[in-house]
Amino acid sequence: MKKTYNTQKTKRTGGIIVCLWVAVCFGCETVIDLDLPEHEPAIILNGFIHPDSIVRIQLSENRFILDGEYQFEPVTDATVNLYANGSLVGQLTEADEPGDYVINHHPVAGVDYRITAEKKGYETVEATEVIPNLESGVDIISVESKRSEYEQIFHLTYSIDDPPGNNYYETRLYKWQVYSVEGYADEDTSYAIISRELVEIDYNAVGAELNEFEGGRINYFFSDELFDGRKNEFTIEFYNYGEFHAPPGEEPTDDTSRLILQVRQVSESYYRYVSTLQLQSEVDGNPFAEPVQVYNNIENGFGIFAGYASDTVHFEMIFKPE
Amino acid sequence: MLHKLLFFGLILSCLAGRAQTFTLNGYIRDLETGENLIGATIYEPGSLKGTVSNRFGFYSLTLPRGKMKLRVSYVGYQEMELDIDLDRDQRLDIQMIPGSTLDEIVITADENIEQSPQMSTIDIPIDQIKALPVLMGETDILKSIQLLPGIQGGTEGSSGIYVRGGGPDQNLILLDGVPVYNVSHLFGFFSVFNSDAINKVNVVKGGFPARYGGRLSSVIDITMKEGNNQKFSGEGSIGLISSKLTLEGPLGKNKKTSFIVSGRRTYIDLLTRPIIRAQTDGDETAGYYFYDFNAKINHKITENDRLYLSFYNGKDVGFGRSEYEYSDPIEDYESQSKDKFGLGWGNTIGALRWNHIFGPKLFANLTGTYSKYKFRIFSEYEDITRSAGKTERVHELIEYYSGVDDLALKLDLDYLPSPDHNFKFGVSATHHEFNPGIFGFDTNAEGNQDTTIGSQQTRSVEFYSYIEDDFNLTPSLRANAGVHYSAFLVNDRFYNSLQPRISMRYLLSSNLSLKASYATMTQYIHLLTNGGLGLPTDLWVPATDRIRPQSSWQTALGLAKTLKGYEISAEFYYKEMRDLIEYEEGATFFNLGTDWQDKVTTGDGTSYGAEVLVQKKTGKFSGWVGYTLSWTYRQFPELNFGERFPYKYDRRHDVSVVGIYEFSKNFSMSATWVYGTGSAVTIPLSTYAPSRVDQNFWYDNDIEYYGGRNAFRMKAYHRLDLGLTWTKEKRWGESSWSVGAYNAYNRKNPFFIDEGYDNAGNKHFYQYSLFPVIPYVRYSFKF
């Protein structure tokens, strides 16, 4: 309760600063028509490619900043072509979702991909990308745990063997979420599993320079600037509140869960896009923050066409009740 | 070192190989007040050999033996002609008679601009500054300086100074030789300098003499008055938001000591406090005020020795307090809560200097200085409850403070072996202590937490030495050449820099000269500022092992001419700056827990352009017209995707017209008009959808597309200010009424732009302006 009060006080202090500032600014507010450049509709092309999936992208149209709409119009009936090392792979076809285009092709790391999207009334957009070769090795070093008053805290230490050169990574943690229904018990169990889904678990990067204003997923992305060309260990922290996870085909036990660590070796475009996107989102509405420009690699348009390759390692999390 | 320099000077003077010469030396002062006259010219009209008095009014002129006439001139004073029989070294203190600026015949300017090798340097007579129309009647030295070509103000109404594309931290603002770190009152709307206490203002924006260092873009050298040593006198004024009073006079019968004290305070809080109390039944109070206090005392120990002690203290204070009590005798319950909020920032400056004349040709000034800037904001809460005989107290203090403390010692020497050489050399050492943002939290709740987070206090030592010579190579060619060496020790990291400086003038005719200059500069401190608004929260930080010092080089070429009392100068300049710092994209001052070094990024800057100034310092009509055409860019690898972008205050055209007309001794009128290309800002032009393919992206926000950093221009800034002054002689002295208007034609100049929605839900850009037409009235007096 007292902690809540402290937070309010901090906010109030900030509020007083702002009020003082506004008070001295006598505040003549004027609605003006700025001489903004004429808005030119452009194609937005968004798509992440990786060897484990077919190529799927989305096309939509940008909006004028003073446009009062809330939806982005999908761009349909466009001609979208995918090229690999200069040769046409094929034309993407429209999927069920308006503005989505797919092609039954699993991209390959190291290949120089180019995508173009063309539609009358818009400038043709294009982008190039090379999926990084997955050269880094990922190993689990240890899984340790301790109990706090409310939950069990796990520390997972893993290593990445980084190849020389600029490399970028994203790490994700997944669990098999078991959805069950109680009361449908057979003779041996008191519940029935109705579905399982692979869902992401939030974690904290231990030792990263976090504070209350930063953090979030930006810490899931990092470059090898500090460990270029060598093996480096990382520790992440996550919690278990007494849930049990098991992959399909396995019965959940009351003490062991199976988790998956996915390490993605992402391209520089991918890294720059997600980093700047997250930052712009975080400072939205903060008049004191420096403006953030989101990385864009679409020529004549906007969006992102970027790739990654991923490696996964499985490990167990053993739950120890209080 | 000193001996070597003296020997070097002697050799040069001997090389001149002239006939028997003697030296005339002394001080040039005002007859009525004893004030030193800085930059007064004394010369022999036949040979045109002469010199200029230094910042303490000292001059030294070595001429061949014989009888001669000497002419002494200084702006605003009657020209003097002295008959001299120079048959030995002589001490001659000169007292000049101030004249009415209406009389153009006997009043002359100081050294003509075409004569001096110095370029990019402007003097503004303090009387002109005081005559200009101003915001709310507050005379403001820095706002007057903003009217000069090559020097820009920042946002509307602010005292920020941006010189030739440089940042607000790149100006060495000296008050009596002591750096002032924060020159703003009331969030930048007023500057800290009280014009009644000021003697001289000199602005250098390029071609820096070697004696100056430590900043990249300008030196604004402000010299305080010393105090009238002839009679007790005073002056003051009562304005809309503040009043000020200055008293000065001799101490003791022998007039060896004089003093000046000057104070200024705003009084909005005195008016608002009773209203707030009345409205809250006395439970709450709040207010805001600022004050300045200047004091200086000087004492003549001997003919050759003089001591000066000067002091400045200024502070802005915002505060709010509330107290509430509650009691319930039936329930045996009492509670009392107190809530306090405070905000304050200010400078404290002190200087103790000793002037000594070692001989007719050598003048020394030894100075010890102290400069402190501190910003603090706090919120404090106390809650005491008594119930059933038990007392419980909850106390909490949250505070944030930042600042810088300097302690320095420096020695400056002037050696004038002949009229063809004027050597200046010296050394200085400064101890800096930086507190770049410390956040403290103290509470007796939750187990007595007492936490301090933020950046580490950093101590550093800065050292410099210099030598320069102002010398004649031929009768037409004169130069000021020198070298400035500086060093900085911080966190066991040592930086140093050798900075050559030269400026030259070549006389194309008797009143027209061609000038050129080259200067390199190094700056070991940075200012972290959000948006360049000049807020007191801006952080002064040192170069560290991670953040390098800033450096620059600048070259300029120009023409200077005097024509019928008008000084005309035109200059072209090019400047490059290295290792500038900016906040990273997305960074803000408010994430207090992060070290400042983790929030900044470094890059370079370029500025080039042309400036024209036509200035008239004396006569019924005085003032100036300035025009600047300039381009200023920044390039940071981590900003704007590494692409070059316009600096926020990249101003293609900047015009200022300043006129003061004295209809009679009792009535004058003044007007200023300024125009500037709109500031560069970053605003979104369109939005687009974030990727949702293969991502659990958590960002629902549309992506805003800016078209580049600072890619958009706000509307142009222009403003007319008008002022009228009536002066009346009184039995006890002089009184005057000034009335005028800031922004006379009510131009809604842009302050900032923001997005918003109208009542119908339509999205617009809103431009916020600060000042509509603001009239002022001020009563001043002098005795």
Short mmCIF file of N, CA and C in Angstrom, two decimals, chain B residues 483-585:
data_model
loop_
_atom_site.label_atom_id
_atom_site.label_comp_id
_atom_site.label_asym_id
_atom_site.label_seq_id
_atom_site.Cartn_x
_atom_site.Cartn_y
_atom_site.Cartn_z
N VAL B 483 49.12 30.40 -29.77
CA VAL B 483 48.83 28.98 -29.61
C VAL B 483 48.26 28.76 -28.20
N HIS B 484 47.28 27.90 -28.14
CA HIS B 484 46.62 27.58 -26.88
C HIS B 484 46.79 26.08 -26.65
N TYR B 485 47.36 25.74 -25.52
CA TYR B 485 47.52 24.32 -25.19
C TYR B 485 46.63 24.01 -24.00
N SER B 486 45.86 22.94 -24.12
CA SER B 486 45.00 22.59 -23.00
C SER B 486 45.09 21.09 -22.72
N ALA B 487 44.78 20.73 -21.51
CA ALA B 487 44.83 19.32 -21.11
C ALA B 487 43.72 19.06 -20.11
N PHE B 488 43.30 17.80 -20.03
CA PHE B 488 42.16 17.43 -19.19
C PHE B 488 42.40 16.04 -18.63
N LEU B 489 42.30 15.94 -17.34
CA LEU B 489 42.51 14.64 -16.68
C LEU B 489 41.21 14.23 -16.00
N VAL B 490 40.66 13.10 -16.45
CA VAL B 490 39.40 12.62 -15.86
C VAL B 490 39.44 11.09 -15.80
N ASN B 491 39.08 10.55 -14.67
CA ASN B 491 39.02 9.09 -14.49
C ASN B 491 40.28 8.40 -15.01
N ASP B 492 41.43 8.95 -14.70
CA ASP B 492 42.72 8.41 -15.16
C ASP B 492 42.90 8.49 -16.68
N ARG B 493 42.03 9.17 -17.35
CA ARG B 493 42.18 9.35 -18.79
C ARG B 493 42.71 10.77 -19.02
N PHE B 494 43.74 10.89 -19.85
CA PHE B 494 44.36 12.19 -20.10
C PHE B 494 44.13 12.60 -21.54
N TYR B 495 43.53 13.75 -21.72
CA TYR B 495 43.36 14.33 -23.06
C TYR B 495 44.18 15.62 -23.12
N ASN B 496 44.73 15.90 -24.26
CA ASN B 496 45.36 17.21 -24.43
C ASN B 496 45.25 17.66 -25.88
N SER B 497 45.51 18.93 -26.08
CA SER B 497 45.28 19.49 -27.40
C SER B 497 46.10 20.77 -27.58
N LEU B 498 46.72 20.88 -28.72
CA LEU B 498 47.48 22.07 -29.08
C LEU B 498 46.67 22.79 -30.16
N GLN B 499 46.31 24.03 -29.88
CA GLN B 499 45.37 24.73 -30.76
C GLN B 499 45.99 26.00 -31.33
N PRO B 500 46.44 25.96 -32.58
CA PRO B 500 46.98 27.18 -33.19
C PRO B 500 45.87 28.15 -33.56
N ARG B 501 46.17 29.42 -33.45
CA ARG B 501 45.18 30.46 -33.77
C ARG B 501 45.89 31.59 -34.54
N ILE B 502 45.26 32.09 -35.55
CA ILE B 502 45.81 33.27 -36.22
C ILE B 502 44.67 34.07 -36.83
N SER B 503 44.77 35.36 -36.73
CA SER B 503 43.88 36.24 -37.48
C SER B 503 44.71 37.41 -38.00
N MET B 504 44.40 37.83 -39.20
CA MET B 504 45.23 38.84 -39.88
C MET B 504 44.32 39.87 -40.54
N ARG B 505 44.88 41.08 -40.67
CA ARG B 505 44.18 42.07 -41.48
C ARG B 505 45.19 42.73 -42.40
N TYR B 506 44.71 43.01 -43.60
CA TYR B 506 45.54 43.72 -44.56
C TYR B 506 44.78 44.96 -44.99
N LEU B 507 45.39 46.13 -44.79
CA LEU B 507 44.73 47.39 -45.13
C LEU B 507 44.74 47.59 -46.65
N LEU B 508 43.58 47.54 -47.24
CA LEU B 508 43.48 47.80 -48.68
C LEU B 508 43.50 49.30 -48.95
N SER B 509 42.94 50.06 -48.01
CA SER B 509 43.04 51.53 -48.04
C SER B 509 42.99 51.97 -46.59
N SER B 510 42.95 53.29 -46.39
CA SER B 510 43.02 53.76 -45.00
C SER B 510 41.81 53.32 -44.18
N ASN B 511 40.70 53.05 -44.83
CA ASN B 511 39.52 52.66 -44.04
C ASN B 511 38.86 51.37 -44.54
N LEU B 512 39.61 50.57 -45.23
CA LEU B 512 39.09 49.30 -45.72
C LEU B 512 40.15 48.22 -45.54
N SER B 513 39.78 47.11 -44.92
CA SER B 513 40.75 46.05 -44.73
C SER B 513 40.15 44.69 -45.08
N LEU B 514 41.06 43.81 -45.45
CA LEU B 514 40.71 42.43 -45.72
C LEU B 514 41.19 41.62 -44.52
N LYS B 515 40.32 40.74 -44.00
CA LYS B 515 40.69 39.99 -42.80
C LYS B 515 40.54 38.49 -43.04
N ALA B 516 41.34 37.73 -42.35
CA ALA B 516 41.23 36.27 -42.43
C ALA B 516 41.59 35.69 -41.08
N SER B 517 41.02 34.56 -40.75
CA SER B 517 41.36 33.94 -39.47
C SER B 517 41.23 32.43 -39.55
N TYR B 518 41.94 31.78 -38.66
CA TYR B 518 41.86 30.33 -38.51
C TYR B 518 42.02 30.01 -37.03
N ALA B 519 41.17 29.17 -36.52
CA ALA B 519 41.27 28.82 -35.10
C ALA B 519 40.82 27.38 -34.89
N THR B 520 41.54 26.68 -34.06
CA THR B 520 41.09 25.36 -33.62
C THR B 520 40.75 25.46 -32.13
N MET B 521 39.72 24.72 -31.75
CA MET B 521 39.26 24.80 -30.36
C MET B 521 38.99 23.39 -29.83
N THR B 522 39.15 23.23 -28.55
CA THR B 522 38.80 21.95 -27.90
C THR B 522 37.98 22.26 -26.66
N GLN B 523 36.97 21.42 -26.44
CA GLN B 523 36.07 21.63 -25.30
C GLN B 523 35.95 20.32 -24.55
N TYR B 524 36.24 20.36 -23.26
CA TYR B 524 36.27 19.13 -22.48
C TYR B 524 34.98 18.86 -21.72
N ILE B 525 34.01 19.72 -21.89
CA ILE B 525 32.73 19.46 -21.22
C ILE B 525 31.60 19.51 -22.25
N HIS B 526 30.55 18.81 -21.93
CA HIS B 526 29.38 18.72 -22.82
C HIS B 526 28.14 19.14 -22.02
N LEU B 527 27.12 19.50 -22.77
CA LEU B 527 25.83 19.77 -22.14
C LEU B 527 24.80 18.83 -22.74
N LEU B 528 24.16 18.09 -21.86
CA LEU B 528 23.09 17.19 -22.31
C LEU B 528 21.77 17.92 -22.23
N THR B 529 21.15 18.12 -23.37
CA THR B 529 19.93 18.91 -23.35
C THR B 529 18.86 18.24 -24.18
N ASN B 530 17.64 18.18 -23.65
CA ASN B 530 16.51 17.60 -24.38
C ASN B 530 15.85 18.70 -25.19
N GLY B 531 16.00 18.63 -26.50
CA GLY B 531 15.33 19.59 -27.36
C GLY B 531 15.93 20.97 -27.36
N GLY B 532 17.02 21.17 -26.63
CA GLY B 532 17.69 22.46 -26.67
C GLY B 532 16.85 23.61 -26.15
N LEU B 533 15.94 23.32 -25.22
CA LEU B 533 15.07 24.39 -24.72
C LEU B 533 15.78 25.28 -23.70
N GLY B 534 16.91 24.83 -23.19
CA GLY B 534 17.59 25.61 -22.16
C GLY B 534 16.94 25.47 -20.81
N LEU B 535 16.52 24.28 -20.47
CA LEU B 535 15.89 24.05 -19.18
C LEU B 535 16.97 23.88 -18.11
N PRO B 536 16.61 24.16 -16.86
CA PRO B 536 17.61 23.98 -15.80
C PRO B 536 17.99 22.53 -15.60
N THR B 537 17.22 21.62 -16.17
CA THR B 537 17.54 20.20 -16.05
C THR B 537 18.66 19.78 -16.99
N ASP B 538 19.07 20.67 -17.89
CA ASP B 538 20.19 20.34 -18.77
C ASP B 538 21.41 19.98 -17.92
N LEU B 539 22.11 18.95 -18.36
CA LEU B 539 23.20 18.43 -17.54
C LEU B 539 24.55 18.78 -18.12
N TRP B 540 25.40 19.37 -17.29
CA TRP B 540 26.80 19.56 -17.68
C TRP B 540 27.55 18.29 -17.32
N VAL B 541 28.25 17.75 -18.28
CA VAL B 541 28.98 16.51 -18.06
C VAL B 541 30.37 16.63 -18.65
N PRO B 542 31.33 15.95 -18.08
CA PRO B 542 32.70 16.05 -18.61
C PRO B 542 32.95 15.03 -19.71
N ALA B 543 34.01 15.28 -20.48
CA ALA B 543 34.53 14.21 -21.33
C ALA B 543 34.96 13.09 -20.38
N THR B 544 34.80 11.87 -20.80
CA THR B 544 35.18 10.74 -19.96
C THR B 544 36.00 9.78 -20.80
N ASP B 545 36.29 8.62 -20.22
CA ASP B 545 37.03 7.65 -21.01
C ASP B 545 36.16 7.10 -22.14
N ARG B 546 34.84 7.25 -22.03
CA ARG B 546 33.94 6.78 -23.10
C ARG B 546 33.53 7.91 -24.05
N ILE B 547 33.41 9.11 -23.53
CA ILE B 547 32.94 10.23 -24.34
C ILE B 547 34.10 11.21 -24.54
N ARG B 548 34.49 11.38 -25.78
CA ARG B 548 35.67 12.20 -26.07
C ARG B 548 35.32 13.69 -25.95
N PRO B 549 36.36 14.54 -25.83
CA PRO B 549 36.12 15.99 -25.84
C PRO B 549 35.64 16.44 -27.22
N GLN B 550 34.93 17.55 -27.25
CA GLN B 550 34.52 18.13 -28.54
C GLN B 550 35.70 18.94 -29.10
N SER B 551 35.76 19.03 -30.40
CA SER B 551 36.80 19.87 -31.01
C SER B 551 36.25 20.51 -32.28
N SER B 552 36.91 21.55 -32.73
CA SER B 552 36.44 22.23 -33.94
C SER B 552 37.58 22.96 -34.61
N TRP B 553 37.41 23.25 -35.85
CA TRP B 553 38.26 24.24 -36.50
C TRP B 553 37.35 25.16 -37.29
N GLN B 554 37.78 26.39 -37.39
CA GLN B 554 36.95 27.38 -38.07
C GLN B 554 37.85 28.34 -38.84
N THR B 555 37.45 28.67 -40.04
CA THR B 555 38.18 29.67 -40.81
C THR B 555 37.20 30.71 -41.31
N ALA B 556 37.68 31.93 -41.45
CA ALA B 556 36.80 33.01 -41.90
C ALA B 556 37.58 34.00 -42.75
N LEU B 557 36.86 34.61 -43.64
CA LEU B 557 37.45 35.62 -44.52
C LEU B 557 36.46 36.78 -44.57
N GLY B 558 36.98 38.01 -44.46
CA GLY B 558 36.02 39.11 -44.43
C GLY B 558 36.60 40.45 -44.81
N LEU B 559 35.70 41.42 -44.92
CA LEU B 559 36.07 42.80 -45.22
C LEU B 559 35.55 43.67 -44.09
N ALA B 560 36.29 44.71 -43.75
CA ALA B 560 35.84 45.64 -42.72
C ALA B 560 36.11 47.06 -43.19
N LYS B 561 35.14 47.92 -42.93
CA LYS B 561 35.28 49.29 -43.42
C LYS B 561 34.54 50.22 -42.47
N THR B 562 35.09 51.41 -42.30
CA THR B 562 34.38 52.46 -41.58
C THR B 562 34.01 53.55 -42.57
N LEU B 563 32.75 53.91 -42.56
CA LEU B 563 32.28 54.89 -43.54
C LEU B 563 31.30 55.84 -42.85
N LYS B 564 31.76 57.08 -42.68
CA LYS B 564 30.92 58.14 -42.09
C LYS B 564 30.27 57.68 -40.78
N GLY B 565 31.06 57.13 -39.93
CA GLY B 565 30.55 56.73 -38.62
C GLY B 565 29.90 55.36 -38.58
N TYR B 566 29.77 54.72 -39.72
CA TYR B 566 29.20 53.37 -39.78
C TYR B 566 30.32 52.35 -39.88
N GLU B 567 30.26 51.34 -39.06
CA GLU B 567 31.21 50.23 -39.18
C GLU B 567 30.53 49.14 -40.00
N ILE B 568 31.19 48.75 -41.06
CA ILE B 568 30.58 47.76 -41.96
C ILE B 568 31.51 46.55 -42.01
N SER B 569 30.96 45.39 -41.79
CA SER B 569 31.79 44.19 -41.91
C SER B 569 31.00 43.10 -42.62
N ALA B 570 31.72 42.33 -43.40
CA ALA B 570 31.11 41.19 -44.09
C ALA B 570 32.08 40.02 -43.93
N GLU B 571 31.55 38.87 -43.53
CA GLU B 571 32.43 37.72 -43.27
C GLU B 571 31.82 36.45 -43.85
N PHE B 572 32.70 35.60 -44.33
CA PHE B 572 32.33 34.25 -44.73
C PHE B 572 33.03 33.30 -43.78
N TYR B 573 32.34 32.29 -43.33
CA TYR B 573 32.98 31.37 -42.38
C TYR B 573 32.68 29.93 -42.74
N TYR B 574 33.54 29.05 -42.29
CA TYR B 574 33.31 27.60 -42.42
C TYR B 574 33.81 26.96 -41.13
N LYS B 575 32.97 26.12 -40.54
CA LYS B 575 33.33 25.53 -39.24
C LYS B 575 33.00 24.04 -39.24
N GLU B 576 33.91 23.24 -38.74
CA GLU B 576 33.63 21.81 -38.55
C GLU B 576 33.80 21.46 -37.08
N MET B 577 32.89 20.65 -36.59
CA MET B 577 32.92 20.25 -35.18
C MET B 577 32.95 18.73 -35.08
N ARG B 578 33.71 18.23 -34.14
CA ARG B 578 33.87 16.78 -33.97
C ARG B 578 33.45 16.37 -32.56
N ASP B 579 32.97 15.13 -32.45
CA ASP B 579 32.66 14.52 -31.15
C ASP B 579 31.65 15.32 -30.34
N LEU B 580 30.62 15.79 -31.04
CA LEU B 580 29.49 16.41 -30.35
C LEU B 580 28.63 15.30 -29.75
N ILE B 581 27.86 15.63 -28.75
CA ILE B 581 26.97 14.59 -28.21
C ILE B 581 25.52 15.01 -28.35
N GLU B 582 24.67 14.03 -28.48
CA GLU B 582 23.22 14.22 -28.50
C GLU B 582 22.61 13.04 -27.75
N TYR B 583 21.40 13.24 -27.25
CA TYR B 583 20.67 12.09 -26.71
C TYR B 583 20.41 11.11 -27.85
N GLU B 584 20.48 9.84 -27.54
CA GLU B 584 20.10 8.82 -28.53
C GLU B 584 18.63 8.95 -28.86
N GLU B 585 18.23 8.37 -29.98
CA GLU B 585 16.81 8.36 -30.32
C GLU B 585 16.05 7.65 -29.21
#
